[in-house]
Amino acid sequence: MSDCPIRIVPNAEGNGRLRTQHEFERVRALLEQGMNNSEVSRQTGIPRTTVRMWGAAGEATDSFVQKNDCPICGPAALDESNYAYLLGLYLGDGTITVGPRAVYRLVITLDAKYPKILDECAKSIAIVKSGRAPGRVDRSGCVNVVSYWKHWPCLFPQHGSGYKHSRKIELEGWQKAIARRFPERLLRGLLQSDGCRVTNNVRNRLRKRVYSYPRYMFTNYSLDIQAIFCRACEDYGVAWRQMNWRTISVAHRVDVIRLDSVIGPKC
């Protein structure tokens, strides 16, 4: 999905050029990391005057998001399949913080080794957010996918201060209904953020052979999020078991094959 071009008013560059929301949100993310205007300009190629204007404007998304396009409190339609996937990513590796003018910043941190997961995450955010693509900020070994919007708390009422495992995480009724309709999409998001597919090796001492079989593991410190994962497994017809206090395992051959059909290899 291509970035939607937007005009930032006033035009700091004085040449009538259109800038994209992706550029704007990337600049805002770098400024929030503590970079100065010159450093951001060198890294993004955007003139320092424009960087300075965007920084001084606070959460300037209000300049091009005037209407209420929220699918929860407004008239926009919610793409439930992409929302279920994004919900899984948020529960695994997402955070929401508030900035000036009550504009919220959604950050989903993903492994830089898997560019297709980054692309899928960005695409789902853009679809849920009515076509406005997120920015990306490279970190050491990972990438932050960043999006600013006043309505992120409407879509993720589980947000709050502190770690997720330190507070109650419970889905709203409308979220539970979506999770039941699209358990495979929720599982895809949860496993791509906090899960893995590994090969388990078991040695049979009597036969002196090693048996290998694949299994999925989902690891999260929040017991509430573990329960959401287990319910999604049950809704999708997959058996699970508790490996330890923080890890859920799916190991039966037929269940692994079933998850393979909707998760696939990380790439």
PDB file of C-alpha atoms in Angstrom:
ATOM      1  CA  MET A   1       0.000   0.000   0.000  1.00  0.00           C
ATOM      2  CA  SER A   2       1.483   3.346  -1.009  1.00  0.00           C
ATOM      3  CA  ASP A   3       1.645   6.320   1.309  1.00  0.00           C
ATOM      4  CA  CYS A   4      -1.152   8.828   0.916  1.00  0.00           C
ATOM      5  CA  PRO A   5       0.366  12.258   0.049  1.00  0.00           C
ATOM      6  CA  ILE A   6      -0.619  15.088   2.385  1.00  0.00           C
ATOM      7  CA  ARG A   7       0.180  18.793   2.424  1.00  0.00           C
ATOM      8  CA  ILE A   8       1.560  20.162   5.652  1.00  0.00           C
ATOM      9  CA  VAL A   9       0.334  23.764   6.153  1.00  0.00           C
ATOM     10  CA  PRO A  10       2.174  26.093   6.257  1.00  0.00           C
ATOM     11  CA  ASN A  11       4.673  24.726   3.760  1.00  0.00           C
ATOM     12  CA  ALA A  12       8.048  25.243   5.391  1.00  0.00           C
ATOM     13  CA  GLU A  13       9.916  24.431   2.186  1.00  0.00           C
ATOM     14  CA  GLY A  14       8.128  27.099   0.167  1.00  0.00           C
ATOM     15  CA  ASN A  15       7.944  24.993  -2.980  1.00  0.00           C
ATOM     16  CA  GLY A  16       4.473  23.483  -2.762  1.00  0.00           C
ATOM     17  CA  ARG A  17       5.864  19.969  -2.324  1.00  0.00           C
ATOM     18  CA  LEU A  18       3.601  17.259  -1.001  1.00  0.00           C
ATOM     19  CA  ARG A  19       4.905  15.227   1.914  1.00  0.00           C
ATOM     20  CA  THR A  20       3.575  11.852   3.052  1.00  0.00           C
ATOM     21  CA  GLN A  21       2.278  10.866   6.444  1.00  0.00           C
ATOM     22  CA  HIS A  22       4.997   8.205   6.572  1.00  0.00           C
ATOM     23  CA  GLU A  23       7.620  11.000   6.392  1.00  0.00           C
ATOM     24  CA  PHE A  24       5.820  13.034   9.038  1.00  0.00           C
ATOM     25  CA  GLU A  25       5.494  10.150  11.500  1.00  0.00           C
ATOM     26  CA  ARG A  26       9.100   9.044  10.975  1.00  0.00           C
ATOM     27  CA  VAL A  27      10.300  12.580  11.769  1.00  0.00           C
ATOM     28  CA  ARG A  28       8.090  12.723  14.865  1.00  0.00           C
ATOM     29  CA  ALA A  29       9.394   9.327  16.059  1.00  0.00           C
ATOM     30  CA  LEU A  30      13.044  10.375  15.652  1.00  0.00           C
ATOM     31  CA  LEU A  31      12.437  13.667  17.468  1.00  0.00           C
ATOM     32  CA  GLU A  32      10.826  11.779  20.345  1.00  0.00           C
ATOM     33  CA  GLN A  33      13.979   9.657  20.618  1.00  0.00           C
ATOM     34  CA  GLY A  34      15.915  12.834  21.424  1.00  0.00           C
ATOM     35  CA  MET A  35      17.514  13.590  18.051  1.00  0.00           C
ATOM     36  CA  ASN A  36      17.927  17.257  17.212  1.00  0.00           C
ATOM     37  CA  ASN A  37      16.584  18.852  14.040  1.00  0.00           C
ATOM     38  CA  SER A  38      19.886  18.575  12.170  1.00  0.00           C
ATOM     39  CA  GLU A  39      20.318  14.878  12.967  1.00  0.00           C
ATOM     40  CA  VAL A  40      16.763  14.107  11.865  1.00  0.00           C
ATOM     41  CA  SER A  41      17.241  16.110   8.658  1.00  0.00           C
ATOM     42  CA  ARG A  42      20.425  14.192   7.795  1.00  0.00           C
ATOM     43  CA  GLN A  43      18.811  10.809   8.449  1.00  0.00           C
ATOM     44  CA  THR A  44      15.546  11.470   6.578  1.00  0.00           C
ATOM     45  CA  GLY A  45      16.616  13.889   3.851  1.00  0.00           C
ATOM     46  CA  ILE A  46      13.839  16.291   4.864  1.00  0.00           C
ATOM     47  CA  PRO A  47      14.911  19.967   5.146  1.00  0.00           C
ATOM     48  CA  ARG A  48      15.655  21.164   8.654  1.00  0.00           C
ATOM     49  CA  THR A  49      13.059  23.947   8.368  1.00  0.00           C
ATOM     50  CA  THR A  50      10.321  21.373   7.830  1.00  0.00           C
ATOM     51  CA  VAL A  51      11.652  19.184  10.656  1.00  0.00           C
ATOM     52  CA  ARG A  52      11.652  22.212  12.962  1.00  0.00           C
ATOM     53  CA  MET A  53       8.102  23.146  11.997  1.00  0.00           C
ATOM     54  CA  TRP A  54       6.783  19.613  12.535  1.00  0.00           C
ATOM     55  CA  GLY A  55       8.522  19.415  15.903  1.00  0.00           C
ATOM     56  CA  ALA A  56       7.238  22.790  17.068  1.00  0.00           C
ATOM     57  CA  ALA A  57       3.711  21.983  15.982  1.00  0.00           C
ATOM     58  CA  GLY A  58       3.373  19.275  18.622  1.00  0.00           C
ATOM     59  CA  GLU A  59       1.177  16.432  17.480  1.00  0.00           C
ATOM     60  CA  ALA A  60       0.371  18.110  14.204  1.00  0.00           C
ATOM     61  CA  THR A  61      -1.730  15.270  12.921  1.00  0.00           C
ATOM     62  CA  ASP A  62      -4.714  17.497  13.702  1.00  0.00           C
ATOM     63  CA  SER A  63      -3.787  19.548  10.610  1.00  0.00           C
ATOM     64  CA  PHE A  64      -4.795  16.707   8.308  1.00  0.00           C
ATOM     65  CA  VAL A  65      -7.074  14.548  10.447  1.00  0.00           C
ATOM     66  CA  GLN A  66     -10.081  16.766  11.020  1.00  0.00           C
ATOM     67  CA  LYS A  67     -12.968  14.291  10.912  1.00  0.00           C
ATOM     68  CA  ASN A  68     -13.725  11.466  13.283  1.00  0.00           C
ATOM     69  CA  ASP A  69     -12.734   8.438  11.214  1.00  0.00           C
ATOM     70  CA  CYS A  70     -12.609   6.035  14.162  1.00  0.00           C
ATOM     71  CA  PRO A  71     -14.305   2.671  13.485  1.00  0.00           C
ATOM     72  CA  ILE A  72     -15.330   2.396  17.162  1.00  0.00           C
ATOM     73  CA  CYS A  73     -16.626   5.843  18.171  1.00  0.00           C
ATOM     74  CA  GLY A  74     -17.103   7.173  14.636  1.00  0.00           C
ATOM     75  CA  PRO A  75     -18.793   6.113  11.393  1.00  0.00           C
ATOM     76  CA  ALA A  76     -15.824   4.318   9.785  1.00  0.00           C
ATOM     77  CA  ALA A  77     -16.048   0.567   9.193  1.00  0.00           C
ATOM     78  CA  LEU A  78     -13.641  -1.735  11.022  1.00  0.00           C
ATOM     79  CA  ASP A  79     -11.776  -4.373   9.025  1.00  0.00           C
ATOM     80  CA  GLU A  80     -12.162  -7.153  11.592  1.00  0.00           C
ATOM     81  CA  SER A  81      -9.673  -9.585  10.055  1.00  0.00           C
ATOM     82  CA  ASN A  82      -6.824  -7.066  10.079  1.00  0.00           C
ATOM     83  CA  TYR A  83      -7.895  -5.801  13.499  1.00  0.00           C
ATOM     84  CA  ALA A  84      -7.714  -9.321  14.979  1.00  0.00           C
ATOM     85  CA  TYR A  85      -4.178  -9.676  13.601  1.00  0.00           C
ATOM     86  CA  LEU A  86      -3.176  -6.234  14.894  1.00  0.00           C
ATOM     87  CA  LEU A  87      -4.686  -7.028  18.297  1.00  0.00           C
ATOM     88  CA  GLY A  88      -2.398 -10.068  18.526  1.00  0.00           C
ATOM     89  CA  LEU A  89       0.653  -7.974  17.669  1.00  0.00           C
ATOM     90  CA  TYR A  90      -0.338  -5.296  20.190  1.00  0.00           C
ATOM     91  CA  LEU A  91      -0.875  -7.793  23.010  1.00  0.00           C
ATOM     92  CA  GLY A  92       2.522  -9.311  22.273  1.00  0.00           C
ATOM     93  CA  ASP A  93       4.824  -6.400  21.470  1.00  0.00           C
ATOM     94  CA  GLY A  94       2.767  -3.200  21.429  1.00  0.00           C
ATOM     95  CA  THR A  95       2.651  -0.078  23.588  1.00  0.00           C
ATOM     96  CA  ILE A  96       0.477   3.043  23.549  1.00  0.00           C
ATOM     97  CA  THR A  97       1.535   6.374  25.060  1.00  0.00           C
ATOM     98  CA  VAL A  98      -0.188   9.739  25.088  1.00  0.00           C
ATOM     99  CA  GLY A  99       1.320  12.984  23.816  1.00  0.00           C
ATOM    100  CA  PRO A 100       0.223  16.612  23.518  1.00  0.00           C
ATOM    101  CA  ARG A 101      -3.348  17.329  22.411  1.00  0.00           C
ATOM    102  CA  ALA A 102      -4.373  13.824  23.463  1.00  0.00           C
ATOM    103  CA  VAL A 103      -2.827  12.236  20.379  1.00  0.00           C
ATOM    104  CA  TYR A 104      -1.724   8.671  21.122  1.00  0.00           C
ATOM    105  CA  ARG A 105       1.383   6.927  19.829  1.00  0.00           C
ATOM    106  CA  LEU A 106       1.128   3.231  18.985  1.00  0.00           C
ATOM    107  CA  VAL A 107       4.469   1.422  18.808  1.00  0.00           C
ATOM    108  CA  ILE A 108       4.813  -2.227  17.799  1.00  0.00           C
ATOM    109  CA  THR A 109       8.377  -3.521  18.171  1.00  0.00           C
ATOM    110  CA  LEU A 110       9.316  -6.373  15.833  1.00  0.00           C
ATOM    111  CA  ASP A 111      12.455  -8.296  14.946  1.00  0.00           C
ATOM    112  CA  ALA A 112      14.341  -6.654  12.081  1.00  0.00           C
ATOM    113  CA  LYS A 113      15.186 -10.114  10.670  1.00  0.00           C
ATOM    114  CA  TYR A 114      11.635 -10.578   9.378  1.00  0.00           C
ATOM    115  CA  PRO A 115      10.821  -7.799   6.879  1.00  0.00           C
ATOM    116  CA  LYS A 116       7.632  -9.474   5.655  1.00  0.00           C
ATOM    117  CA  ILE A 117       6.181  -9.382   9.160  1.00  0.00           C
ATOM    118  CA  LEU A 118       7.070  -5.685   9.347  1.00  0.00           C
ATOM    119  CA  ASP A 119       5.302  -5.107   6.031  1.00  0.00           C
ATOM    120  CA  GLU A 120       2.231  -7.049   7.143  1.00  0.00           C
ATOM    121  CA  CYS A 121       2.078  -5.111  10.409  1.00  0.00           C
ATOM    122  CA  ALA A 122       2.336  -1.765   8.571  1.00  0.00           C
ATOM    123  CA  LYS A 123      -0.329  -2.819   6.062  1.00  0.00           C
ATOM    124  CA  SER A 124      -2.758  -3.843   8.822  1.00  0.00           C
ATOM    125  CA  ILE A 125      -2.258  -0.547  10.658  1.00  0.00           C
ATOM    126  CA  ALA A 126      -2.938   1.364   7.442  1.00  0.00           C
ATOM    127  CA  ILE A 127      -6.130  -0.621   6.770  1.00  0.00           C
ATOM    128  CA  VAL A 128      -7.450  -0.251  10.324  1.00  0.00           C
ATOM    129  CA  LYS A 129      -6.540   3.447  10.281  1.00  0.00           C
ATOM    130  CA  SER A 130      -8.330   4.217   7.005  1.00  0.00           C
ATOM    131  CA  GLY A 131      -5.307   4.159   4.719  1.00  0.00           C
ATOM    132  CA  ARG A 132      -2.745   6.204   6.667  1.00  0.00           C
ATOM    133  CA  ALA A 133       0.537   4.297   6.708  1.00  0.00           C
ATOM    134  CA  PRO A 134       2.720   4.160   9.855  1.00  0.00           C
ATOM    135  CA  GLY A 135       6.338   5.189  10.142  1.00  0.00           C
ATOM    136  CA  ARG A 136       9.282   2.944  10.977  1.00  0.00           C
ATOM    137  CA  VAL A 137      12.231   3.597  13.249  1.00  0.00           C
ATOM    138  CA  ASP A 138      15.261   1.293  13.162  1.00  0.00           C
ATOM    139  CA  ARG A 139      16.578   0.184  16.538  1.00  0.00           C
ATOM    140  CA  SER A 140      19.338  -2.207  17.526  1.00  0.00           C
ATOM    141  CA  GLY A 141      18.156  -5.569  16.177  1.00  0.00           C
ATOM    142  CA  CYS A 142      14.526  -4.484  15.875  1.00  0.00           C
ATOM    143  CA  VAL A 143      12.209  -1.992  14.199  1.00  0.00           C
ATOM    144  CA  ASN A 144       9.542   0.169  15.824  1.00  0.00           C
ATOM    145  CA  VAL A 145       6.423   0.504  13.677  1.00  0.00           C
ATOM    146  CA  VAL A 146       4.967   3.831  14.837  1.00  0.00           C
ATOM    147  CA  SER A 147       1.546   5.401  14.278  1.00  0.00           C
ATOM    148  CA  TYR A 148      -0.059   8.536  15.775  1.00  0.00           C
ATOM    149  CA  TRP A 149      -3.831   8.757  16.215  1.00  0.00           C
ATOM    150  CA  LYS A 150      -6.301  10.119  18.737  1.00  0.00           C
ATOM    151  CA  HIS A 151      -8.356   6.945  18.564  1.00  0.00           C
ATOM    152  CA  TRP A 152      -5.884   4.190  19.412  1.00  0.00           C
ATOM    153  CA  PRO A 153      -7.384   3.863  22.938  1.00  0.00           C
ATOM    154  CA  CYS A 154     -10.769   3.223  21.301  1.00  0.00           C
ATOM    155  CA  LEU A 155      -9.327   0.237  19.433  1.00  0.00           C
ATOM    156  CA  PHE A 156      -7.095  -0.963  22.283  1.00  0.00           C
ATOM    157  CA  PRO A 157      -8.826  -0.158  25.601  1.00  0.00           C
ATOM    158  CA  GLN A 158      -6.274  -2.466  27.296  1.00  0.00           C
ATOM    159  CA  HIS A 159      -3.642   0.283  27.148  1.00  0.00           C
ATOM    160  CA  GLY A 160      -2.318   1.688  30.400  1.00  0.00           C
ATOM    161  CA  SER A 161       0.803   2.535  32.343  1.00  0.00           C
ATOM    162  CA  GLY A 162       3.326  -0.134  33.249  1.00  0.00           C
ATOM    163  CA  TYR A 163       3.945  -3.598  31.869  1.00  0.00           C
ATOM    164  CA  LYS A 164       0.962  -5.611  30.645  1.00  0.00           C
ATOM    165  CA  HIS A 165       1.713  -8.441  33.072  1.00  0.00           C
ATOM    166  CA  SER A 166       1.449  -5.977  35.971  1.00  0.00           C
ATOM    167  CA  ARG A 167      -2.177  -5.039  35.240  1.00  0.00           C
ATOM    168  CA  LYS A 168      -5.436  -6.700  34.277  1.00  0.00           C
ATOM    169  CA  ILE A 169      -5.780  -7.422  30.544  1.00  0.00           C
ATOM    170  CA  GLU A 170      -9.310  -8.325  29.518  1.00  0.00           C
ATOM    171  CA  LEU A 171     -10.933  -8.034  26.098  1.00  0.00           C
ATOM    172  CA  GLU A 172     -14.121  -6.021  25.689  1.00  0.00           C
ATOM    173  CA  GLY A 173     -17.234  -7.810  24.473  1.00  0.00           C
ATOM    174  CA  TRP A 174     -16.836  -6.549  20.887  1.00  0.00           C
ATOM    175  CA  GLN A 175     -13.185  -7.636  20.891  1.00  0.00           C
ATOM    176  CA  LYS A 176     -14.122 -11.119  22.108  1.00  0.00           C
ATOM    177  CA  ALA A 177     -16.654 -11.393  19.289  1.00  0.00           C
ATOM    178  CA  ILE A 178     -13.992 -10.488  16.694  1.00  0.00           C
ATOM    179  CA  ALA A 179     -11.521 -12.903  18.294  1.00  0.00           C
ATOM    180  CA  ARG A 180     -14.090 -15.711  18.018  1.00  0.00           C
ATOM    181  CA  ARG A 181     -14.776 -14.891  14.361  1.00  0.00           C
ATOM    182  CA  PHE A 182     -11.088 -14.642  13.415  1.00  0.00           C
ATOM    183  CA  PRO A 183      -9.117 -16.835  15.872  1.00  0.00           C
ATOM    184  CA  GLU A 184      -6.554 -17.734  13.177  1.00  0.00           C
ATOM    185  CA  ARG A 185      -5.744 -14.043  12.597  1.00  0.00           C
ATOM    186  CA  LEU A 186      -5.421 -13.380  16.325  1.00  0.00           C
ATOM    187  CA  LEU A 187      -3.133 -16.409  16.666  1.00  0.00           C
ATOM    188  CA  ARG A 188      -1.029 -15.186  13.743  1.00  0.00           C
ATOM    189  CA  GLY A 189      -0.435 -11.846  15.463  1.00  0.00           C
ATOM    190  CA  LEU A 190       0.259 -13.397  18.860  1.00  0.00           C
ATOM    191  CA  LEU A 191       2.702 -15.981  17.518  1.00  0.00           C
ATOM    192  CA  GLN A 192       4.508 -13.542  15.194  1.00  0.00           C
ATOM    193  CA  SER A 193       5.126 -11.237  18.155  1.00  0.00           C
ATOM    194  CA  ASP A 194       5.642 -13.520  21.170  1.00  0.00           C
ATOM    195  CA  GLY A 195       5.823 -16.991  19.657  1.00  0.00           C
ATOM    196  CA  CYS A 196       8.120 -19.331  17.784  1.00  0.00           C
ATOM    197  CA  ARG A 197       8.126 -22.635  15.927  1.00  0.00           C
ATOM    198  CA  VAL A 198      10.913 -24.967  17.045  1.00  0.00           C
ATOM    199  CA  THR A 199      12.042 -28.529  16.487  1.00  0.00           C
ATOM    200  CA  ASN A 200      11.964 -30.622  19.638  1.00  0.00           C
ATOM    201  CA  ASN A 201      14.421 -33.519  19.911  1.00  0.00           C
ATOM    202  CA  VAL A 202      13.654 -36.450  22.221  1.00  0.00           C
ATOM    203  CA  ARG A 203      16.163 -39.251  22.843  1.00  0.00           C
ATOM    204  CA  ASN A 204      14.815 -42.778  23.292  1.00  0.00           C
ATOM    205  CA  ARG A 205      17.393 -44.543  25.456  1.00  0.00           C
ATOM    206  CA  LEU A 206      16.030 -48.033  24.831  1.00  0.00           C
ATOM    207  CA  ARG A 207      16.089 -47.751  21.056  1.00  0.00           C
ATOM    208  CA  LYS A 208      19.050 -45.396  21.078  1.00  0.00           C
ATOM    209  CA  ARG A 209      17.350 -43.067  18.644  1.00  0.00           C
ATOM    210  CA  VAL A 210      16.497 -39.373  18.593  1.00  0.00           C
ATOM    211  CA  TYR A 211      12.980 -38.425  17.531  1.00  0.00           C
ATOM    212  CA  SER A 212      12.355 -34.910  16.218  1.00  0.00           C
ATOM    213  CA  TYR A 213       9.038 -33.127  15.927  1.00  0.00           C
ATOM    214  CA  PRO A 214       8.000 -29.460  15.464  1.00  0.00           C
ATOM    215  CA  ARG A 215       5.967 -27.483  17.944  1.00  0.00           C
ATOM    216  CA  TYR A 216       4.806 -23.932  18.533  1.00  0.00           C
ATOM    217  CA  MET A 217       5.551 -22.078  21.757  1.00  0.00           C
ATOM    218  CA  PHE A 218       3.913 -18.874  22.966  1.00  0.00           C
ATOM    219  CA  THR A 219       5.701 -17.055  25.781  1.00  0.00           C
ATOM    220  CA  ASN A 220       4.216 -14.120  27.702  1.00  0.00           C
ATOM    221  CA  TYR A 221       4.496 -13.032  31.322  1.00  0.00           C
ATOM    222  CA  SER A 222       0.823 -11.970  31.459  1.00  0.00           C
ATOM    223  CA  LEU A 223      -1.472 -14.793  32.563  1.00  0.00           C
ATOM    224  CA  ASP A 224      -4.381 -12.855  31.046  1.00  0.00           C
ATOM    225  CA  ILE A 225      -2.726 -12.739  27.622  1.00  0.00           C
ATOM    226  CA  GLN A 226      -1.875 -16.434  27.925  1.00  0.00           C
ATOM    227  CA  ALA A 227      -5.574 -17.073  28.533  1.00  0.00           C
ATOM    228  CA  ILE A 228      -6.472 -15.072  25.396  1.00  0.00           C
ATOM    229  CA  PHE A 229      -4.021 -17.204  23.403  1.00  0.00           C
ATOM    230  CA  CYS A 230      -5.435 -20.448  24.800  1.00  0.00           C
ATOM    231  CA  ARG A 231      -9.013 -19.381  24.052  1.00  0.00           C
ATOM    232  CA  ALA A 232      -8.021 -18.548  20.460  1.00  0.00           C
ATOM    233  CA  CYS A 233      -6.441 -22.003  20.150  1.00  0.00           C
ATOM    234  CA  GLU A 234      -9.651 -23.611  21.355  1.00  0.00           C
ATOM    235  CA  ASP A 235     -11.772 -21.483  18.997  1.00  0.00           C
ATOM    236  CA  TYR A 236      -9.535 -22.584  16.114  1.00  0.00           C
ATOM    237  CA  GLY A 237      -9.642 -26.232  17.158  1.00  0.00           C
ATOM    238  CA  VAL A 238      -6.042 -26.529  18.349  1.00  0.00           C
ATOM    239  CA  ALA A 239      -4.989 -28.367  21.517  1.00  0.00           C
ATOM    240  CA  TRP A 240      -2.537 -26.619  23.851  1.00  0.00           C
ATOM    241  CA  ARG A 241      -0.742 -27.397  27.087  1.00  0.00           C
ATOM    242  CA  GLN A 242       1.053 -25.364  29.733  1.00  0.00           C
ATOM    243  CA  MET A 243       4.828 -25.953  29.561  1.00  0.00           C
ATOM    244  CA  ASN A 244       5.693 -23.662  32.469  1.00  0.00           C
ATOM    245  CA  TRP A 245       4.254 -20.579  34.141  1.00  0.00           C
ATOM    246  CA  ARG A 246       4.977 -18.334  31.150  1.00  0.00           C
ATOM    247  CA  THR A 247       4.920 -20.650  28.092  1.00  0.00           C
ATOM    248  CA  ILE A 248       2.105 -22.405  26.220  1.00  0.00           C
ATOM    249  CA  SER A 249       2.961 -25.243  23.824  1.00  0.00           C
ATOM    250  CA  VAL A 250       1.159 -26.679  20.783  1.00  0.00           C
ATOM    251  CA  ALA A 251       2.853 -29.971  19.913  1.00  0.00           C
ATOM    252  CA  HIS A 252       0.368 -32.501  18.490  1.00  0.00           C
ATOM    253  CA  ARG A 253       1.234 -33.146  14.872  1.00  0.00           C
ATOM    254  CA  VAL A 254      -2.232 -32.390  13.510  1.00  0.00           C
ATOM    255  CA  ASP A 255      -2.402 -29.137  15.500  1.00  0.00           C
ATOM    256  CA  VAL A 256       1.027 -28.004  14.335  1.00  0.00           C
ATOM    257  CA  ILE A 257      -0.022 -28.611  10.730  1.00  0.00           C
ATOM    258  CA  ARG A 258      -3.200 -26.626  11.347  1.00  0.00           C
ATOM    259  CA  LEU A 259      -1.223 -23.683  12.728  1.00  0.00           C
ATOM    260  CA  ASP A 260       1.266 -23.946   9.863  1.00  0.00           C
ATOM    261  CA  SER A 261      -1.605 -23.250   7.474  1.00  0.00           C
ATOM    262  CA  VAL A 262      -2.242 -19.807   8.991  1.00  0.00           C
ATOM    263  CA  ILE A 263       1.118 -18.846  10.509  1.00  0.00           C
ATOM    264  CA  GLY A 264       3.718 -20.128   8.067  1.00  0.00           C
ATOM    265  CA  PRO A 265       7.447 -19.571   8.394  1.00  0.00           C
ATOM    266  CA  LYS A 266       8.834 -16.257   9.600  1.00  0.00           C
ATOM    267  CA  CYS A 267      10.520 -14.474   6.736  1.00  0.00           C
TER     268      CYS A 267
END
